[in-house]
PDB file of C-alpha atoms and ligand atoms in Angstrom:
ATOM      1  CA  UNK A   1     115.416 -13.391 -86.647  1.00 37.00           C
ATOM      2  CA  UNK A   2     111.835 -13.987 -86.202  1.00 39.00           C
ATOM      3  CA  UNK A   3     111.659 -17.806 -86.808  1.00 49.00           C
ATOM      4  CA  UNK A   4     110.882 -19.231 -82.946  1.00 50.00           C
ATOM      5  CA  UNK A   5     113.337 -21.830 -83.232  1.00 50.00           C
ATOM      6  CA  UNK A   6     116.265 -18.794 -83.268  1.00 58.00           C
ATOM      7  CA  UNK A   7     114.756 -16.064 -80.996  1.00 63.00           C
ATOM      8  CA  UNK A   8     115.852 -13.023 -81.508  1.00 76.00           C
ATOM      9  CA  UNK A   9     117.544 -12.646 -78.197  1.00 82.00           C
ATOM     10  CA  UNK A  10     119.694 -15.868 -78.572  1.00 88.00           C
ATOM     11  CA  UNK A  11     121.073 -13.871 -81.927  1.00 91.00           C
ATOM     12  CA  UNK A  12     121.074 -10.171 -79.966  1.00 91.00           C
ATOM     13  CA  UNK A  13     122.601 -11.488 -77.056  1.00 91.00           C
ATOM     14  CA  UNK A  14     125.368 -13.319 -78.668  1.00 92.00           C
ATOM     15  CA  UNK A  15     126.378 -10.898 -81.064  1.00 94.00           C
ATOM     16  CA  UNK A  16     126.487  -7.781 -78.008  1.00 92.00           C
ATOM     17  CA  UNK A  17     128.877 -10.341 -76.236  1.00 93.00           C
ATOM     18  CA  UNK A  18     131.316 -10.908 -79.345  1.00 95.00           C
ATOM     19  CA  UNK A  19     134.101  -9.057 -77.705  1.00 95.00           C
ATOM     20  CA  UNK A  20     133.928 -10.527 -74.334  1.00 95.00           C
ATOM     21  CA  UNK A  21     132.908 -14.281 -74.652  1.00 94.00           C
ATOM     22  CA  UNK A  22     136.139 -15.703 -75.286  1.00 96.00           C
ATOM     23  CA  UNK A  23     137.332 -14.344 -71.419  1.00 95.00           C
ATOM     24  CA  UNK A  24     134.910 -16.375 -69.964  1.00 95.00           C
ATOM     25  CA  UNK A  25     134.789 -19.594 -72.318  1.00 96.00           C
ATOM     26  CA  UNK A  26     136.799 -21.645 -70.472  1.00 96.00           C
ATOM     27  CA  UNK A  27     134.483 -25.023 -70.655  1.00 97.00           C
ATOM     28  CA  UNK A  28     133.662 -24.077 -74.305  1.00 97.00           C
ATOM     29  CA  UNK A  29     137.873 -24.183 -75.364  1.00 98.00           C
ATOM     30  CA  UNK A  30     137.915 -27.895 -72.847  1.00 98.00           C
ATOM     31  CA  UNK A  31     134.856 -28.498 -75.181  1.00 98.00           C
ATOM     32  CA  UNK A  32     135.995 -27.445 -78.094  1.00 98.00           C
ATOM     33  CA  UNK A  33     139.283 -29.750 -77.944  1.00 98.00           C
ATOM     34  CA  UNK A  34     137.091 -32.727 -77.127  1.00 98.00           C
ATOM     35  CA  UNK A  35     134.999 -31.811 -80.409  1.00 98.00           C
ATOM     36  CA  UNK A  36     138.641 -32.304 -82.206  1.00 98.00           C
ATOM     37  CA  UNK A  37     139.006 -34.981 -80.921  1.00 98.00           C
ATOM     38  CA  UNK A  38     135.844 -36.771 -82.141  1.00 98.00           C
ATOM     39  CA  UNK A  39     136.803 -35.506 -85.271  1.00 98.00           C
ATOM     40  CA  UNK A  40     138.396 -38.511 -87.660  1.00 94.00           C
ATOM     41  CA  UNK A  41     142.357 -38.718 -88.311  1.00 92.00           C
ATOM     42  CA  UNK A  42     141.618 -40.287 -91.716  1.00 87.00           C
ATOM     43  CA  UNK A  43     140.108 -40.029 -94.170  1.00 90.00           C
ATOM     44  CA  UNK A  44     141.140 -36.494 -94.109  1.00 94.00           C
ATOM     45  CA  UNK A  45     137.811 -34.927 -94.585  1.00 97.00           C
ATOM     46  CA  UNK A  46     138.081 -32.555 -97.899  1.00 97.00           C
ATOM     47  CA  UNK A  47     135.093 -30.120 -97.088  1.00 98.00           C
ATOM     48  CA  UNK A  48     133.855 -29.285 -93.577  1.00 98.00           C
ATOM     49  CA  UNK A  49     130.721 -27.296 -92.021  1.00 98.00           C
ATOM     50  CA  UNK A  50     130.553 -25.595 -88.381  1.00 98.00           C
ATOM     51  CA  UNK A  51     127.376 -24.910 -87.423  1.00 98.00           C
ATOM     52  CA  UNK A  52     127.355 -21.978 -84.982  1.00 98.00           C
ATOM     53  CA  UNK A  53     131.267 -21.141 -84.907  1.00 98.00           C
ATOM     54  CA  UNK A  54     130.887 -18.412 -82.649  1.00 98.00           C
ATOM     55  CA  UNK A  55     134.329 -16.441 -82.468  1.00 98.00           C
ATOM     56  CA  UNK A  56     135.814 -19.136 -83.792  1.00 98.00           C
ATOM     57  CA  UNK A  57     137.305 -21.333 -80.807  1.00 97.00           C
ATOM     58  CA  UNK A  58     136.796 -24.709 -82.965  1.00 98.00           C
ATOM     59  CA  UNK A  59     137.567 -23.431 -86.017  1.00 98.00           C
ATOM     60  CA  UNK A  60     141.180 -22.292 -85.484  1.00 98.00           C
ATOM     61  CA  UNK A  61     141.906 -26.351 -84.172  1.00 97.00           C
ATOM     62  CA  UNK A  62     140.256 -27.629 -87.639  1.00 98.00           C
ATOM     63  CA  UNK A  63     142.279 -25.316 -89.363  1.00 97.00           C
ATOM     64  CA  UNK A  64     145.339 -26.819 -88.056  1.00 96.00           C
ATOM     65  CA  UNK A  65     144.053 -30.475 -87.500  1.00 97.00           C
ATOM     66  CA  UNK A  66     143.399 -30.270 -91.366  1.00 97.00           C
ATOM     67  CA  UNK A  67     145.698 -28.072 -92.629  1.00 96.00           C
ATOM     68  CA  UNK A  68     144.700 -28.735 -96.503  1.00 96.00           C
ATOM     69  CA  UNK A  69     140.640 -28.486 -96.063  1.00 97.00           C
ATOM     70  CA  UNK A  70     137.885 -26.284 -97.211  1.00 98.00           C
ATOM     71  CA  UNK A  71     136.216 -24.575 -93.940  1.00 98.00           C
ATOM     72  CA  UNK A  72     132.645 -22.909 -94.141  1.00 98.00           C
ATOM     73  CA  UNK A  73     131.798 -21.712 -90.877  1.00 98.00           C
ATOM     74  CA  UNK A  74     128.536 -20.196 -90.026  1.00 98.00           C
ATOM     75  CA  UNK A  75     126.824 -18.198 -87.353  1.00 97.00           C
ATOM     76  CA  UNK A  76     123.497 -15.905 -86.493  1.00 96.00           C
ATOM     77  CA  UNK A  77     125.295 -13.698 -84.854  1.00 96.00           C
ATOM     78  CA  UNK A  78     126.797 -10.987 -86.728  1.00 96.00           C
ATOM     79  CA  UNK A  79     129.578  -9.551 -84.193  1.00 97.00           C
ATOM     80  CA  UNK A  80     130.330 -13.178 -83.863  1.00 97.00           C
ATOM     81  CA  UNK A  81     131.741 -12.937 -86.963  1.00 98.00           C
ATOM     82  CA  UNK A  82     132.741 -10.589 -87.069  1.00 98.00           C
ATOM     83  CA  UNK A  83     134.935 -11.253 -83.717  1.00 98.00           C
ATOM     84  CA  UNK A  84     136.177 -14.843 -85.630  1.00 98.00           C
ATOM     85  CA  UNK A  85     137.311 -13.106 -88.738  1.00 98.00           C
ATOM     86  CA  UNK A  86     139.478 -11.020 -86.268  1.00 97.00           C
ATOM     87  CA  UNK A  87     140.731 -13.339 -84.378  1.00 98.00           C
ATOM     88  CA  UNK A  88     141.903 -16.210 -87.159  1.00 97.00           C
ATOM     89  CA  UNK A  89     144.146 -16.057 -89.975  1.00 95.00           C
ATOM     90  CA  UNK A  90     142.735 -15.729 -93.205  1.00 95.00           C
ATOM     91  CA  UNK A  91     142.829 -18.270 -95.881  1.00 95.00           C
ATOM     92  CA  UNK A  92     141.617 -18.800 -99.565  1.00 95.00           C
ATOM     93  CA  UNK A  93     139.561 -21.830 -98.440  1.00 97.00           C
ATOM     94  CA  UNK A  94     137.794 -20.440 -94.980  1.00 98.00           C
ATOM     95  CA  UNK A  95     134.369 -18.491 -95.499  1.00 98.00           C
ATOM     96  CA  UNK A  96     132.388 -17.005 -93.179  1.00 98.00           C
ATOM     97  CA  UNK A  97     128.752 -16.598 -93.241  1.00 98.00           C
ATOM     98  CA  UNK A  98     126.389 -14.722 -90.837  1.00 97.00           C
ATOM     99  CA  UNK A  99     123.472 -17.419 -91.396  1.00 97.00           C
ATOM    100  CA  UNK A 100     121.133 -19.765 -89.509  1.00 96.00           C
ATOM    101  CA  UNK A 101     122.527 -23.175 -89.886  1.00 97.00           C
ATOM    102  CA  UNK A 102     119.280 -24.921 -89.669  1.00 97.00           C
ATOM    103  CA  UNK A 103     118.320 -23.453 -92.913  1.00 97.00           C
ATOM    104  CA  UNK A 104     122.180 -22.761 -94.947  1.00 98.00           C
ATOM    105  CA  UNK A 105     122.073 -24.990 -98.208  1.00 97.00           C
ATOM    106  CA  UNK A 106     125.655 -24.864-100.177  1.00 96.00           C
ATOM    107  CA  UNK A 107     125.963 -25.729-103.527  1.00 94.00           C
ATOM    108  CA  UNK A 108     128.360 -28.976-102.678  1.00 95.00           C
ATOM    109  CA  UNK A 109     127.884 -31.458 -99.850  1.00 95.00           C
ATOM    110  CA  UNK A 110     130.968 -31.508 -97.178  1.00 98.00           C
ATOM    111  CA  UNK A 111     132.263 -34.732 -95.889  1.00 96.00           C
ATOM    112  CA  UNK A 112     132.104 -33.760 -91.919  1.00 98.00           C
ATOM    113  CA  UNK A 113     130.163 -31.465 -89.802  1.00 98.00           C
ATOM    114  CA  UNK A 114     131.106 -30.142 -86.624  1.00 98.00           C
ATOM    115  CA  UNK A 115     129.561 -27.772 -83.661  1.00 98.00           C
ATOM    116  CA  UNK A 116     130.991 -26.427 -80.561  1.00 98.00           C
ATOM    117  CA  UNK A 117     128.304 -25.979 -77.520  1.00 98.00           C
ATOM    118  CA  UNK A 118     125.712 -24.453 -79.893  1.00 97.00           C
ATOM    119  CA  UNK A 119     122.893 -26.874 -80.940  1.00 97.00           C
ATOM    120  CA  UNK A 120     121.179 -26.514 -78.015  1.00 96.00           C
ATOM    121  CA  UNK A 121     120.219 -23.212 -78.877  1.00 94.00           C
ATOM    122  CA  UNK A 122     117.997 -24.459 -81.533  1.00 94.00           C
ATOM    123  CA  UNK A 123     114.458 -25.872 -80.422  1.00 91.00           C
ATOM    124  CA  UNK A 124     113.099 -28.548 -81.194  1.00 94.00           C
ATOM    125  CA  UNK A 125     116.794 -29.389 -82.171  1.00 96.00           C
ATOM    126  CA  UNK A 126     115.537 -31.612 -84.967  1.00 97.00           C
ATOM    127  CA  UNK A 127     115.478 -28.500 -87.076  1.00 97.00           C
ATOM    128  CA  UNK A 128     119.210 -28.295 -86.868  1.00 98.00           C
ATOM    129  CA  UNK A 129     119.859 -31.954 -87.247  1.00 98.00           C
ATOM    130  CA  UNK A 130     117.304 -32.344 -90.199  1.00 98.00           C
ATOM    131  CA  UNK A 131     119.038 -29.784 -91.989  1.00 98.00           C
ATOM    132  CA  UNK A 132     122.409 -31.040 -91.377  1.00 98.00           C
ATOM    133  CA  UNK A 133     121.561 -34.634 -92.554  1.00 97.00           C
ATOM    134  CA  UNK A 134     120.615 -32.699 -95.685  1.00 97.00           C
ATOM    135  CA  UNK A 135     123.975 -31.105 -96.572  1.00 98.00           C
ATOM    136  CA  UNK A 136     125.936 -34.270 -95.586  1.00 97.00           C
ATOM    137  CA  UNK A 137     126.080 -37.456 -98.126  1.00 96.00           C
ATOM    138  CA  UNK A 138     125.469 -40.914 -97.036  1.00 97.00           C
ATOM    139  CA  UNK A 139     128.875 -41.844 -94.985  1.00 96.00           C
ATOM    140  CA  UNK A 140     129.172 -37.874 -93.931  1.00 97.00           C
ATOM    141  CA  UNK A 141     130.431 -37.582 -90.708  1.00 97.00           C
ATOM    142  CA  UNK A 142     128.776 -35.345 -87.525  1.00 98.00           C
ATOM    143  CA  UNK A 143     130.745 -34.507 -84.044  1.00 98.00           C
ATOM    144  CA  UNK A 144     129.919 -32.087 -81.623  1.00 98.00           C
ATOM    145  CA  UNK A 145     129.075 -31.026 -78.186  1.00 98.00           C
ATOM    146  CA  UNK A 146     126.335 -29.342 -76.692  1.00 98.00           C
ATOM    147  CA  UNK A 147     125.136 -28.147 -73.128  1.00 97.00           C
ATOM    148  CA  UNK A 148     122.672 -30.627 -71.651  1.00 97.00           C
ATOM    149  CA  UNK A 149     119.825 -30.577 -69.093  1.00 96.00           C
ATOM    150  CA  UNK A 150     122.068 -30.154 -65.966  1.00 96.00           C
ATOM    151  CA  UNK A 151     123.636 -27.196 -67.057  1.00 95.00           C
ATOM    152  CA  UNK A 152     123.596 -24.325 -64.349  1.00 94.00           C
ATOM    153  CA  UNK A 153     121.184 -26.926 -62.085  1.00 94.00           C
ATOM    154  CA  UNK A 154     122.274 -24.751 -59.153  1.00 95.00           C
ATOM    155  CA  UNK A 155     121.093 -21.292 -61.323  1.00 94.00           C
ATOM    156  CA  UNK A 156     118.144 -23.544 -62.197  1.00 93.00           C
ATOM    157  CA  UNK A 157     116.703 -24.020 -58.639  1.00 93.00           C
ATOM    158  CA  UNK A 158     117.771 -20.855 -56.927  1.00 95.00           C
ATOM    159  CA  UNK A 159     115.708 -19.315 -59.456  1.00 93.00           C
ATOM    160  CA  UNK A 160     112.980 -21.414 -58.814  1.00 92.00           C
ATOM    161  CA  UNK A 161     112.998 -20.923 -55.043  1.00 94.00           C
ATOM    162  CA  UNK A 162     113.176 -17.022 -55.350  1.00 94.00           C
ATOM    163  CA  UNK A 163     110.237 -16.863 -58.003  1.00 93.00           C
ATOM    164  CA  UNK A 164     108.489 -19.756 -58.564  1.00 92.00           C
ATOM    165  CA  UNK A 165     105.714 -17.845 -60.393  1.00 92.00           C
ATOM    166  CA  UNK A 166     108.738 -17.244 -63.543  1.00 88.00           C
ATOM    167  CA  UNK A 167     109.944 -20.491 -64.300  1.00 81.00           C
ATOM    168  CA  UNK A 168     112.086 -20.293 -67.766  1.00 77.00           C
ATOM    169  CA  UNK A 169     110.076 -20.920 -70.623  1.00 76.00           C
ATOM    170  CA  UNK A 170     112.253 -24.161 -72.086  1.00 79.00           C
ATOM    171  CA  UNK A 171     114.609 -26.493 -70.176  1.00 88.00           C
ATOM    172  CA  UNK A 172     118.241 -27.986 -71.902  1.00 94.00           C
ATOM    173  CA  UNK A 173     117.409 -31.317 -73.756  1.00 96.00           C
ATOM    174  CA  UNK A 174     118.630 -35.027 -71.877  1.00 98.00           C
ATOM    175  CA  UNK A 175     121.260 -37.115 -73.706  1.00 98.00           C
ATOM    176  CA  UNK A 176     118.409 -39.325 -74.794  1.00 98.00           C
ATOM    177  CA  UNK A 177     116.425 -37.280 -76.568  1.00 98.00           C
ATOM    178  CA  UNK A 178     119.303 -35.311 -78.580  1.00 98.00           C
ATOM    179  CA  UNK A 179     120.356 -39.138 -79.904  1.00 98.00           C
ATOM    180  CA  UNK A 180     116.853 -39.948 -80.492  1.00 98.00           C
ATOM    181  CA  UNK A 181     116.542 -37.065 -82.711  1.00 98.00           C
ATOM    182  CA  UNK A 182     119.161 -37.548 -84.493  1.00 98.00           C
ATOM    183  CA  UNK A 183     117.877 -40.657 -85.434  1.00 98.00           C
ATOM    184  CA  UNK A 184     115.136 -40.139 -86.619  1.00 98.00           C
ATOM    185  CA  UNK A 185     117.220 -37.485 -88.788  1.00 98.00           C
ATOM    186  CA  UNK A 186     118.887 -40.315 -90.389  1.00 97.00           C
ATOM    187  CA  UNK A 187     121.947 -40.694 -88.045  1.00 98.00           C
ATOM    188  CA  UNK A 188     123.775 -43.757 -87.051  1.00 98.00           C
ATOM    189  CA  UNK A 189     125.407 -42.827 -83.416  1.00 98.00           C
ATOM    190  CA  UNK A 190     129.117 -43.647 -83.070  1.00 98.00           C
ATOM    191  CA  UNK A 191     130.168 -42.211 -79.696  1.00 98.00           C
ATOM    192  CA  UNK A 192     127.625 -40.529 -77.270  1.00 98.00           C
ATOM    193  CA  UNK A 193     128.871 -39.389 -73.709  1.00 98.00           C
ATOM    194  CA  UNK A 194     127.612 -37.020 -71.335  1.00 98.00           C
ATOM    195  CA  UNK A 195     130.677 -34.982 -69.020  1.00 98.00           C
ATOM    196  CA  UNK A 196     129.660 -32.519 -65.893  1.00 98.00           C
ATOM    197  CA  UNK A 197     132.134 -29.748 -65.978  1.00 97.00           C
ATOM    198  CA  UNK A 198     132.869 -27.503 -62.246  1.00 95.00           C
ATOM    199  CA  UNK A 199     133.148 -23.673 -62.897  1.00 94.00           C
ATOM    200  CA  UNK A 200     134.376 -21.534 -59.842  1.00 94.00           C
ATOM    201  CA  UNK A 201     133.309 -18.325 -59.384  1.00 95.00           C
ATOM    202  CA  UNK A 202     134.010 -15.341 -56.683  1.00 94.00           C
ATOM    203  CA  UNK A 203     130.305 -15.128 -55.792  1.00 94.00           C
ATOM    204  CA  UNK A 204     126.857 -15.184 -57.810  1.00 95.00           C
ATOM    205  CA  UNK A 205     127.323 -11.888 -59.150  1.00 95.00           C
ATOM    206  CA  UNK A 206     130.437 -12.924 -60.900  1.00 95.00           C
ATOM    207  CA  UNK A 207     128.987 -15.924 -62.172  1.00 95.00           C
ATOM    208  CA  UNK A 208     125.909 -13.877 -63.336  1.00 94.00           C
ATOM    209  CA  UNK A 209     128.436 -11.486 -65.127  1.00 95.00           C
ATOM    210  CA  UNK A 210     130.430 -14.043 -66.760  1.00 95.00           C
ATOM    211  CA  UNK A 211     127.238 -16.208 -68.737  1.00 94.00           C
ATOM    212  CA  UNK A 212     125.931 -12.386 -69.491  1.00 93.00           C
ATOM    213  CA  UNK A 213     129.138 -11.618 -71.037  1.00 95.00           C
ATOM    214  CA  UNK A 214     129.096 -14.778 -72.725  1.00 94.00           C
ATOM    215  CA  UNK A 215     125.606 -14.220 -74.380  1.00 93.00           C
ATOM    216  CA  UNK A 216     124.452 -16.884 -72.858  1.00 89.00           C
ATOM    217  CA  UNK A 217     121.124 -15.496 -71.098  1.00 82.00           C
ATOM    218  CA  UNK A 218     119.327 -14.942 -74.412  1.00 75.00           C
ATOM    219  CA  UNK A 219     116.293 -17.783 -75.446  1.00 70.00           C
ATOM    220  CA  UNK A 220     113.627 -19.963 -74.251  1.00 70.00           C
ATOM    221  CA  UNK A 221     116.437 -22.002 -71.200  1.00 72.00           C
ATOM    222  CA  UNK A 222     116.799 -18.085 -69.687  1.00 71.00           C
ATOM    223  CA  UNK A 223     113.797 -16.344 -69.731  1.00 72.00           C
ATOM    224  CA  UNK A 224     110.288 -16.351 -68.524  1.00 73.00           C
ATOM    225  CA  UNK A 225     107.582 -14.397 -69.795  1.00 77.00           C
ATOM    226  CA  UNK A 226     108.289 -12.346 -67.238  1.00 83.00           C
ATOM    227  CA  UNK A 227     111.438 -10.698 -66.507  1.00 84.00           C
ATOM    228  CA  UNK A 228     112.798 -10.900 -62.796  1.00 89.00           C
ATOM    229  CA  UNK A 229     112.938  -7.764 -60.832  1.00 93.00           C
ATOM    230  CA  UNK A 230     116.111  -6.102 -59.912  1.00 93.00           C
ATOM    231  CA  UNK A 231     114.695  -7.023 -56.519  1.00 95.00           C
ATOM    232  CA  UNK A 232     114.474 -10.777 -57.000  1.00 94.00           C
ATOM    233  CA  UNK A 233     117.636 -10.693 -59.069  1.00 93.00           C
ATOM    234  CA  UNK A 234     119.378  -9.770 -55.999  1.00 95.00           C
ATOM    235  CA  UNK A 235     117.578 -12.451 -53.868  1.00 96.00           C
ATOM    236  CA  UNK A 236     118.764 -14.844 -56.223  1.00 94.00           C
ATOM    237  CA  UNK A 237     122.172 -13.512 -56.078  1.00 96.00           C
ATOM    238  CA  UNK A 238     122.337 -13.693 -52.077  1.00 96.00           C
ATOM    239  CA  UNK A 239     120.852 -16.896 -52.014  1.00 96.00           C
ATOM    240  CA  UNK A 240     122.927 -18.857 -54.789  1.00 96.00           C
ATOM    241  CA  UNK A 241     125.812 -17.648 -52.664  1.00 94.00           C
ATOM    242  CA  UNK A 242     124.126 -19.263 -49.249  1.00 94.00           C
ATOM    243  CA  UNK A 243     123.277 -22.337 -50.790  1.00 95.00           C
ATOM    244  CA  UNK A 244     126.131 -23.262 -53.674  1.00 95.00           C
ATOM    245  CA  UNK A 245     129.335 -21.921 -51.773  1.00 90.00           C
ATOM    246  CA  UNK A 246     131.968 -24.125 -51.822  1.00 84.00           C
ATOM    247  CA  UNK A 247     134.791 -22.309 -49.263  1.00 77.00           C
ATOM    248  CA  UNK A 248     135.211 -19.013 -48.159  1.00 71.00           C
ATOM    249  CA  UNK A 249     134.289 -17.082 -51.058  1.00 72.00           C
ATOM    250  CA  UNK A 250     133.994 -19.183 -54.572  1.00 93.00           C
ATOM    251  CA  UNK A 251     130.648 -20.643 -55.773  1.00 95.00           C
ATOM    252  CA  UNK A 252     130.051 -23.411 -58.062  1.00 95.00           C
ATOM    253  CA  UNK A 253     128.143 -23.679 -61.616  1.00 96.00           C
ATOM    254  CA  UNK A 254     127.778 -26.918 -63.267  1.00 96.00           C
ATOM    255  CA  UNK A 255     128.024 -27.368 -67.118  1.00 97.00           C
ATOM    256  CA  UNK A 256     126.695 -30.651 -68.050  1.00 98.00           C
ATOM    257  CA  UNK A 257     127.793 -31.120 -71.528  1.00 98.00           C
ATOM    258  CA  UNK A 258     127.267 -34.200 -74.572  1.00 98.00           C
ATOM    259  CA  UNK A 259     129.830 -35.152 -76.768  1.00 98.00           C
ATOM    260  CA  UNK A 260     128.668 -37.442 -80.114  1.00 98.00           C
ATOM    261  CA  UNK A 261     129.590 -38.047 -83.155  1.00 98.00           C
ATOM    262  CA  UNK A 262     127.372 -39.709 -85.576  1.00 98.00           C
ATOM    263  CA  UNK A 263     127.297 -40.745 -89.235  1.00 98.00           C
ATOM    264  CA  UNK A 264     124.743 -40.034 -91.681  1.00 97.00           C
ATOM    265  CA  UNK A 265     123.261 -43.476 -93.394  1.00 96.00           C
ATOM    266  CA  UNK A 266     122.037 -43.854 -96.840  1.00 88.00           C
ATOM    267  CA  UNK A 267     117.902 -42.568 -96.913  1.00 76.00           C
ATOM    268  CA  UNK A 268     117.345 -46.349 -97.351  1.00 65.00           C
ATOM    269  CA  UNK A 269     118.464 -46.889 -93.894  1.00 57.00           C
ATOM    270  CA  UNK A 270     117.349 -44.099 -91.857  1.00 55.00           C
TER     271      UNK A 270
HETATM  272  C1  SAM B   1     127.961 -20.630 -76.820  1.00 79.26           C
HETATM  273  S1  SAM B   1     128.271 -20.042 -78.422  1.00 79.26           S
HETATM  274  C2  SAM B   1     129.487 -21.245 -78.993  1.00 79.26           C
HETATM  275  C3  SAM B   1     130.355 -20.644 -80.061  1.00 79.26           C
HETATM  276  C4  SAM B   1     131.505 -21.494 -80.552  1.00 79.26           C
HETATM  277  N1  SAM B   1     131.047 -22.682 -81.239  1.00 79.26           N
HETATM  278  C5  SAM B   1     132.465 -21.859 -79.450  1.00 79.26           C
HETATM  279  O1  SAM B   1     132.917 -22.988 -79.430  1.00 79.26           O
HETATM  280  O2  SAM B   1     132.809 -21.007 -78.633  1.00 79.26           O
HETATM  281  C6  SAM B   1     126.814 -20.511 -79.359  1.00 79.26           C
HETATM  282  C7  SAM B   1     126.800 -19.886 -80.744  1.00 79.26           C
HETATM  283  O3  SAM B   1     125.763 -20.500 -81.514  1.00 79.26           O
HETATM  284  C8  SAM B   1     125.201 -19.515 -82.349  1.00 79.26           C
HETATM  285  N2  SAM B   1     123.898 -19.979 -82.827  1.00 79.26           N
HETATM  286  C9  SAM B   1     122.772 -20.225 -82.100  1.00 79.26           C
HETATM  287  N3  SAM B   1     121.784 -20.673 -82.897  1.00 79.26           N
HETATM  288  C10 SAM B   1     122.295 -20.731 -84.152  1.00 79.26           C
HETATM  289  C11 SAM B   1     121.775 -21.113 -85.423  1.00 79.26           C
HETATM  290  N4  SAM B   1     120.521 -21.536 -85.563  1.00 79.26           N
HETATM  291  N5  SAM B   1     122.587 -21.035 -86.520  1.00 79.26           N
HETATM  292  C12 SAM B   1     123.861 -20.601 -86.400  1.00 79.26           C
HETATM  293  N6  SAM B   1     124.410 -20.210 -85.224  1.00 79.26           N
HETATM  294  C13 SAM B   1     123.642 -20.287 -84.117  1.00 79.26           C
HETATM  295  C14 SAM B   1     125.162 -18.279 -81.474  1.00 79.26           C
HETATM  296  O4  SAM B   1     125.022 -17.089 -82.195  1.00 79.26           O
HETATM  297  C15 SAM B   1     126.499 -18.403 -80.738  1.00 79.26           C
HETATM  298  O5  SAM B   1     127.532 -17.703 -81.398  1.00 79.26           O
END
């Protein structure tokens, strides 16, 4: 992937942690049920897109919720794929595409689109939602959920402290500015919450571990132009455990995560 929107890490990183991110999703599957239910009991929508399905942890609760749908479910990440086509019955009407959803065209529009904690990996994230108003119709329907600014705060400023010099490149986008964007995509907002979610973890190397194995330390939100040292890695280890530990041993990590769900008006309105 070379466009800067998708670095190339976000897709490396995600598709060398194919195997292991479902271990450590635990606030994606809570996510990923509040996604479903977002999602409308009628009408019973007849086509449906996921944008950025990952190993598939949405996908297998559409497939159930609406048993008699078409599915197309897309992601950059190849092992990702690769990992949901393992892990989730097959069926005539489910395709999988390795692709970049703010750029997939299909030949007929679907009537909802949904997303699990991945459209903040797109920046600006009016790329994604431009492109999704595009394959919806007026009266198309949008829900998902996506990690906001607050997300690993505690990471964020122990980071800071032990190398001020590397901040990250990019920081999570507010509430605000994900609904203004998708307004000015041509989206009507329904429902729009934000949700902190508490993840315990035996120390800051665990923690560390888990979001690697997860895939999640690819992109502009981890990295600075230049990399930490194993040295200052370490520092920020023993000081996230000083400064974030909650008892004896476990250490917290926020997740700050939005759930909307939005409806695409007619070009006249938008
Ligand atoms: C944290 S994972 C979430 C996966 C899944 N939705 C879930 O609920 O577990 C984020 C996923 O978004 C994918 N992704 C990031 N940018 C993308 C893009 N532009 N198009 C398609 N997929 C993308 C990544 O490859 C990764 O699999």
């Amino acid at each position: 992937m070379t466009d800067p929107a998708h670095p190339h890490t976000v897709c490396r990183r995600f598709s060398a942690a194919a195997q292991t991110y479902e271990t450590h999703a635990a606030v994606q599957t809570l996510a990923a049920e509040q996604v479903l239910a977002l999602c409308p009991e009628t009408p019973t929508p007849r086509r449906i897109f996921e944008a950025g399905c990952g190993t598939g942890l949405l996908t297998r609760h559409l497939l159930r919720k609406y048993p008699a749908a078409e599915l197309v479910a897309v992601d950059v990440a190849e092992n990702m794929i690769r990992q949901a086509r393992h892990l989730t019955p097959a069926r005539p009407d489910l395709h999988w595409h390795v692709a970049d959803a703010t750029t997939f065209r299909d030949a007929a529009p679907f009537d909802l689109i949904v997303s699990n904690c991945s459209a903040h990996w797109v920046d600006p994230i009016g790329l994604l939602f431009a492109n999704l108003a595009a394959l919806l119709p007026p009266g198309g329907g949008l829900a998902f959920s996506l990690m906001l600014h607050d997300t690993f705060c505690e990471l964020h400023d122990t980071r800071l402290k032990i190398a001020p010099h590397k901040p990250p490149t990019a920081r999570l986008p507010r509430l605000d500015d994900v609904l203004e964007s998708l307004r000015n995509s041509g989206f009507q907002i329904r429902q729009a919450q934000a949700a902190r979610h508490l993840q315990y973890f035996p120390g800051a190397v665990a923690f560390l571990r888990g979001i690697h194995e997860m895939g999640l330390t690819g992109g502009a939100v981890s990295q600075a132009k230049t990399p930490l040292t194993r040295q200052e890695l370490e520092q920020l280890a023993t000081e996230y455990d000083r400064a974030f530990k909650t008892n004896e041993s476990d250490v917290v990590a926020t997740y700050e995560v939005g759930y909307v769900s939005a409806v695409r008006l007619s070009p006249s309105f938008s």
